[in-house]
Amino acid sequence: MKDALIHEKGAAENLHQLPLSADLFANDALIFSDIDGITIKSTVNENQINVQFNDFPYVGIWSKYDAENHTIAPFLCIEPWFGIADTHDHNGNFKEKLGINRLSKDGVFQTEFSVSFS
């Protein structure tokens, strides 16, 4: 995640539109924190996809980038996350990892998200 873009809540609140382009994913996934949902809207018709993920601390948005052709794969991944990969400056101590989750012995973790198409 050396060059990933991590956006905190303040920046994401002002993000109303993010035009999708191959260059957007040239460095890695886009990672946002503290947002509850994303809607992807078509520019050629009324179709849209809405992903709701209340209470997830992170969401990663990515597509496979082809550096040789400066293109992306014909898909876009929207992944609600409870943890993220190590940052490039992480000290290697697992207990200090950003986004680490802990459960007590015999603890149970359960969550959900929804995807709708219209």
mmCIF file of C-alpha atoms in Angstrom:
data_model
loop_
_atom_site.group_PDB
_atom_site.id
_atom_site.type_symbol
_atom_site.label_atom_id
_atom_site.label_comp_id
_atom_site.label_asym_id
_atom_site.label_seq_id
_atom_site.Cartn_x
_atom_site.Cartn_y
_atom_site.Cartn_z
ATOM 1 C CA MET A 1 0.000 0.000 0.000
ATOM 2 C CA LYS A 2 2.972 2.288 -0.506
ATOM 3 C CA ASP A 3 1.260 4.719 -2.857
ATOM 4 C CA ALA A 4 -2.372 4.081 -1.982
ATOM 5 C CA LEU A 5 -4.520 7.135 -1.488
ATOM 6 C CA ILE A 6 -6.051 7.208 1.981
ATOM 7 C CA HIS A 7 -8.782 9.777 2.440
ATOM 8 C CA GLU A 8 -10.065 10.707 5.875
ATOM 9 C CA LYS A 9 -13.653 11.699 6.617
ATOM 10 C CA GLY A 10 -13.121 15.429 6.089
ATOM 11 C CA ALA A 11 -11.947 14.954 2.514
ATOM 12 C CA ALA A 12 -14.571 12.335 1.673
ATOM 13 C CA GLU A 13 -17.424 14.549 2.883
ATOM 14 C CA ASN A 14 -16.568 17.009 0.109
ATOM 15 C CA LEU A 15 -16.329 14.282 -2.506
ATOM 16 C CA HIS A 16 -19.567 14.375 -4.486
ATOM 17 C CA GLN A 17 -18.240 13.052 -7.772
ATOM 18 C CA LEU A 18 -15.155 11.116 -8.671
ATOM 19 C CA PRO A 19 -14.901 10.605 -12.430
ATOM 20 C CA LEU A 20 -13.546 7.112 -13.052
ATOM 21 C CA SER A 21 -10.425 6.845 -15.161
ATOM 22 C CA ALA A 22 -7.571 4.382 -15.521
ATOM 23 C CA ASP A 23 -5.081 6.843 -14.032
ATOM 24 C CA LEU A 24 -7.108 6.942 -10.830
ATOM 25 C CA PHE A 25 -5.865 3.412 -10.044
ATOM 26 C CA ALA A 26 -2.314 3.688 -11.360
ATOM 27 C CA ASN A 27 -0.785 3.753 -7.857
ATOM 28 C CA ASP A 28 -3.113 1.327 -6.067
ATOM 29 C CA ALA A 29 -6.545 1.222 -4.486
ATOM 30 C CA LEU A 30 -8.364 4.301 -3.283
ATOM 31 C CA ILE A 31 -9.076 3.883 0.414
ATOM 32 C CA PHE A 32 -11.661 5.972 2.227
ATOM 33 C CA SER A 33 -12.520 5.979 5.908
ATOM 34 C CA ASP A 34 -15.747 6.825 7.740
ATOM 35 C CA ILE A 35 -18.187 6.834 4.848
ATOM 36 C CA ASP A 36 -21.343 4.715 4.805
ATOM 37 C CA GLY A 37 -21.967 4.106 1.125
ATOM 38 C CA ILE A 38 -20.991 4.615 -2.487
ATOM 39 C CA THR A 39 -23.155 5.026 -5.567
ATOM 40 C CA ILE A 40 -21.734 4.433 -9.028
ATOM 41 C CA LYS A 41 -23.817 6.092 -11.742
ATOM 42 C CA SER A 42 -23.644 5.532 -15.464
ATOM 43 C CA THR A 43 -22.874 8.513 -17.665
ATOM 44 C CA VAL A 44 -24.825 7.063 -20.610
ATOM 45 C CA ASN A 45 -28.104 5.948 -18.987
ATOM 46 C CA GLU A 46 -29.976 5.929 -15.660
ATOM 47 C CA ASN A 47 -28.325 2.746 -14.329
ATOM 48 C CA GLN A 48 -26.596 2.820 -10.994
ATOM 49 C CA ILE A 49 -25.165 0.579 -8.285
ATOM 50 C CA ASN A 50 -25.390 1.487 -4.619
ATOM 51 C CA VAL A 51 -23.244 -0.198 -1.968
ATOM 52 C CA GLN A 52 -24.219 0.546 1.659
ATOM 53 C CA PHE A 53 -21.768 -0.436 4.388
ATOM 54 C CA ASN A 54 -22.748 1.350 7.585
ATOM 55 C CA ASP A 55 -20.244 0.968 10.425
ATOM 56 C CA PHE A 56 -17.395 -0.295 8.218
ATOM 57 C CA PRO A 57 -14.370 1.871 9.030
ATOM 58 C CA TYR A 58 -12.849 1.625 5.529
ATOM 59 C CA VAL A 59 -13.789 1.043 1.930
ATOM 60 C CA GLY A 60 -11.363 0.180 -0.838
ATOM 61 C CA ILE A 61 -12.130 0.993 -4.466
ATOM 62 C CA TRP A 62 -9.892 -0.539 -7.078
ATOM 63 C CA SER A 63 -9.518 -2.013 -10.516
ATOM 64 C CA LYS A 64 -6.641 -3.929 -12.061
ATOM 65 C CA TYR A 65 -4.375 -1.361 -13.712
ATOM 66 C CA ASP A 66 -2.394 -2.184 -16.871
ATOM 67 C CA ALA A 67 0.584 0.194 -16.800
ATOM 68 C CA GLU A 68 1.738 -0.729 -20.302
ATOM 69 C CA ASN A 69 -1.557 0.286 -21.910
ATOM 70 C CA HIS A 70 -2.746 2.755 -19.238
ATOM 71 C CA THR A 71 -6.062 0.936 -18.981
ATOM 72 C CA ILE A 72 -8.043 -0.831 -16.273
ATOM 73 C CA ALA A 73 -9.889 -4.134 -16.237
ATOM 74 C CA PRO A 74 -13.570 -4.136 -17.229
ATOM 75 C CA PHE A 75 -14.662 -4.180 -13.562
ATOM 76 C CA LEU A 76 -14.561 -1.952 -10.499
ATOM 77 C CA CYS A 77 -14.265 -3.412 -6.999
ATOM 78 C CA ILE A 78 -15.962 -1.724 -4.063
ATOM 79 C CA GLU A 79 -14.849 -3.533 -0.909
ATOM 80 C CA PRO A 80 -16.049 -2.533 2.560
ATOM 81 C CA TRP A 81 -13.166 -3.295 4.934
ATOM 82 C CA PHE A 82 -12.674 -3.627 8.675
ATOM 83 C CA GLY A 83 -8.901 -3.625 8.299
ATOM 84 C CA ILE A 84 -6.370 -2.550 5.725
ATOM 85 C CA ALA A 85 -2.970 -3.638 4.467
ATOM 86 C CA ASP A 86 0.142 -2.273 6.148
ATOM 87 C CA THR A 87 1.051 1.269 5.284
ATOM 88 C CA HIS A 88 4.503 1.818 3.791
ATOM 89 C CA ASP A 89 5.784 3.279 7.071
ATOM 90 C CA HIS A 90 4.379 0.559 9.379
ATOM 91 C CA ASN A 91 6.863 -0.606 12.006
ATOM 92 C CA GLY A 92 6.015 -4.311 11.601
ATOM 93 C CA ASN A 93 4.470 -4.695 15.058
ATOM 94 C CA PHE A 94 1.186 -6.513 14.455
ATOM 95 C CA LYS A 95 -0.362 -5.064 17.642
ATOM 96 C CA GLU A 96 0.176 -1.539 16.286
ATOM 97 C CA LYS A 97 -1.253 -2.214 12.816
ATOM 98 C CA LEU A 98 -3.692 0.421 11.556
ATOM 99 C CA GLY A 99 -7.221 -0.972 11.479
ATOM 100 C CA ILE A 100 -6.439 -4.093 13.522
ATOM 101 C CA ASN A 101 -9.492 -5.837 14.985
ATOM 102 C CA ARG A 102 -9.501 -7.817 18.203
ATOM 103 C CA LEU A 103 -11.973 -10.377 19.487
ATOM 104 C CA SER A 104 -12.046 -11.847 22.942
ATOM 105 C CA LYS A 105 -11.652 -15.612 23.328
ATOM 106 C CA ASP A 106 -14.749 -17.248 21.787
ATOM 107 C CA GLY A 107 -15.818 -13.829 20.520
ATOM 108 C CA VAL A 108 -18.031 -13.547 17.464
ATOM 109 C CA PHE A 109 -17.872 -10.865 14.811
ATOM 110 C CA GLN A 110 -20.815 -10.335 12.488
ATOM 111 C CA THR A 111 -21.637 -7.580 10.043
ATOM 112 C CA GLU A 112 -23.380 -6.990 6.749
ATOM 113 C CA PHE A 113 -23.505 -4.697 3.756
ATOM 114 C CA SER A 114 -25.962 -4.341 0.904
ATOM 115 C CA VAL A 115 -25.706 -3.901 -2.850
ATOM 116 C CA SER A 116 -28.606 -2.620 -4.929
ATOM 117 C CA PHE A 117 -28.961 -2.127 -8.669
ATOM 118 C CA SER A 118 -31.339 0.237 -10.388
#
